Structures are given as C-alpha cells and as structure tokens.
Amino acid sequence: MKRLVLFILGLFVLIGIISASGAKEAKPLGSEENPIVWAFVPSSDTQKVVSGAKAMVDLLQKETGYFYKVLVPTEYGGAIEALASNPPSAHMASLNTFAYIIAAEKKVAKAELIAVRRGKTTYNGQIIARAGGGIKSLQDIKGKIFARVDPTSTTGWIIPSLMLRAARIDLEKDVKILDAGSHDGVVSAVYRGDADAGACFVDARTNIQKTNPDVMEKVVVIATTIDVPNDGIQFSPAMPEDMRKKIVSAMLKIAKTEEGKKALRQAYNWDDLEALGDSFYDPFRQILQSAGVNPASFVK
C-alpha cells in the first residue's frame, strides 16, 4: 500500500513537471518571456540604428503593453530568414523595398507602414564617383572598382545594376565589386579611393560630411535612379491580426510625438509613417518585371 501511495505521488509530481514545462512553452507572444522580435537592418551607422531601434521599442512597449526585443541582422537576407523560420525568430522587420518584395513572395512578410522622408513615401538612389577620377558617365565605370551596399540593397545595388547593364557593362567581367555593408560605407569607400564609383541613396554623402567636410566636392553624382518606395515596417503573417493592428495604430501615434520622431530619425532618418500596404509596391514590381528581374535570384 505504501509503495502504491509513493507511486501515485511520484506520478503527480511528474505530471506537475510536464504541465509546468508546457506552461512555459505556451507563454503568449508579447509577454516578457516571449517578446515580439523586431529585426532592424542597419542602413548606415550600426550603433546609431540600434540606439534608435531601442528607443522605438521602449515607446512601443509603453503604448501597447507588449514586450519587444531588437534583432540586428547584418544584411536583409538574415532578416528574411528570421521571418521565414518556423516558428519565426522575428515577428516584425524594417526591410528595404527589394528585400520586402522577396519576403512577400515567400509569404513571410506583410507590409503595413511606409516611411515618410521629407514629405515623400518614395526616394531615389544615386551612382557616385570620386571627383577627378575620370568617371563622368556610366560607361566610364567599365574596368573600375564599384562599391555596393550588399546584393539585396535596392538603391545600393539592384537598380544601379540595371542601369549599369543598360550601359552595356558586364557586371561579371567589366567591374570589380566591393561590398561596403552600408550606404555610408559606399560613400566612404569612394571618398577614400578604395572604390572608383558606387551606389547609395540620395544623398548619403551628407551622412559622413561631419567627419569629412569636403565629401560633396570629392565625391560627385553621375546618375540618379527612378523613384523607389521607401522602406517601412512589415509583419510576419504568423502574428495575430489584433496584435498587428494594435502595433500599427501605436506606431502611427508614436510617429506624431517628439520622442517618437527623434527615435525614427535616429534609426532610419524617418520623419513620419503612413499606413500603406502591399499594393503600394505594385508599380515597382512591374518595373522589375519589365526589366526581367527575378527578385529571388538576388538572395542565395
């Protein structure tokens, strides 16, 4: 009888352990134990982006009551992988245009908010060159070192690469590619002479002007791109709809406050946010399709 009692007690203890383990796994998304992960990919100075990102999630936590964690992948491919994992290791992301289109094709991201800069929801890229280096047109880039942000950067490679191809430059044979890692990095590489030319957003030169006052004279613009949709905030389809709507509403509210504007500018130079969804990217998709560009081919 004593053995039976001990067996039953042991069984209850085991059930309790299993239940506790299950309860731990079942912590709701947005709780302190299971925070919402927001992937921020640095487009300029990493420390500045991270600081702005942390300020944003702190404001968002106060507004929504949810807990958040900042994830900083080194490139957009890593952010897409985080959204695509099962379960997702990122629930929100700030992807650039091209990376979002790839993520949307993979059905791992849904656009909800678009950044506003200087009153516009679109921006342009530029191809730059070192002044006095003999590059005055795209054709002059043949045989040179060309700095790009990374293989999936919209204005830091994708659109400029189409422009170079249109100028009859073979990207495999006619140029040596230098991956600079950020738009600031591209400008710095051209400024230092590590690259002869490069691609970045308009006007990334001002980002290094404080430490390099003569950058506007030493680095010149030789071409600009078409209008490109701004980056923004996207969500994993796995996130509950009511949670997504609450965060979107909160971000729109935060973007109107002084604290919010400061955080947005610090992270990505955003001035405001606008509620625009996936269809906002359709005209840009049509441009890529007309150019015969397969977005998936740019991600290994």
PDB file of C-alpha atoms in Angstrom, residues 138-139 160-170:
ATOM      1  CA  LEU A 138      28.108  55.138 -66.518  1.00  0.00           C
ATOM      2  CA  GLN A 139      30.169  53.808 -69.424  1.00  0.00           C
ATOM      3  CA  PRO A 160      22.061  50.687 -60.184  1.00  0.00           C
ATOM      4  CA  SER A 161      22.991  47.239 -61.507  1.00  0.00           C
ATOM      5  CA  LEU A 162      20.160  47.507 -64.053  1.00  0.00           C
ATOM      6  CA  MET A 163      21.474  50.929 -65.064  1.00  0.00           C
ATOM      7  CA  LEU A 164      24.992  49.549 -65.498  1.00  0.00           C
ATOM      8  CA  ARG A 165      23.688  46.677 -67.619  1.00  0.00           C
ATOM      9  CA  ALA A 166      21.796  49.188 -69.761  1.00  0.00           C
ATOM     10  CA  ALA A 167      25.131  50.974 -70.251  1.00  0.00           C
ATOM     11  CA  ARG A 168      26.486  47.681 -71.670  1.00  0.00           C
ATOM     12  CA  ILE A 169      28.643  46.900 -68.658  1.00  0.00           C
ATOM     13  CA  ASP A 170      29.087  43.200 -67.872  1.00  0.00           C
TER      14      ASP A 170
END
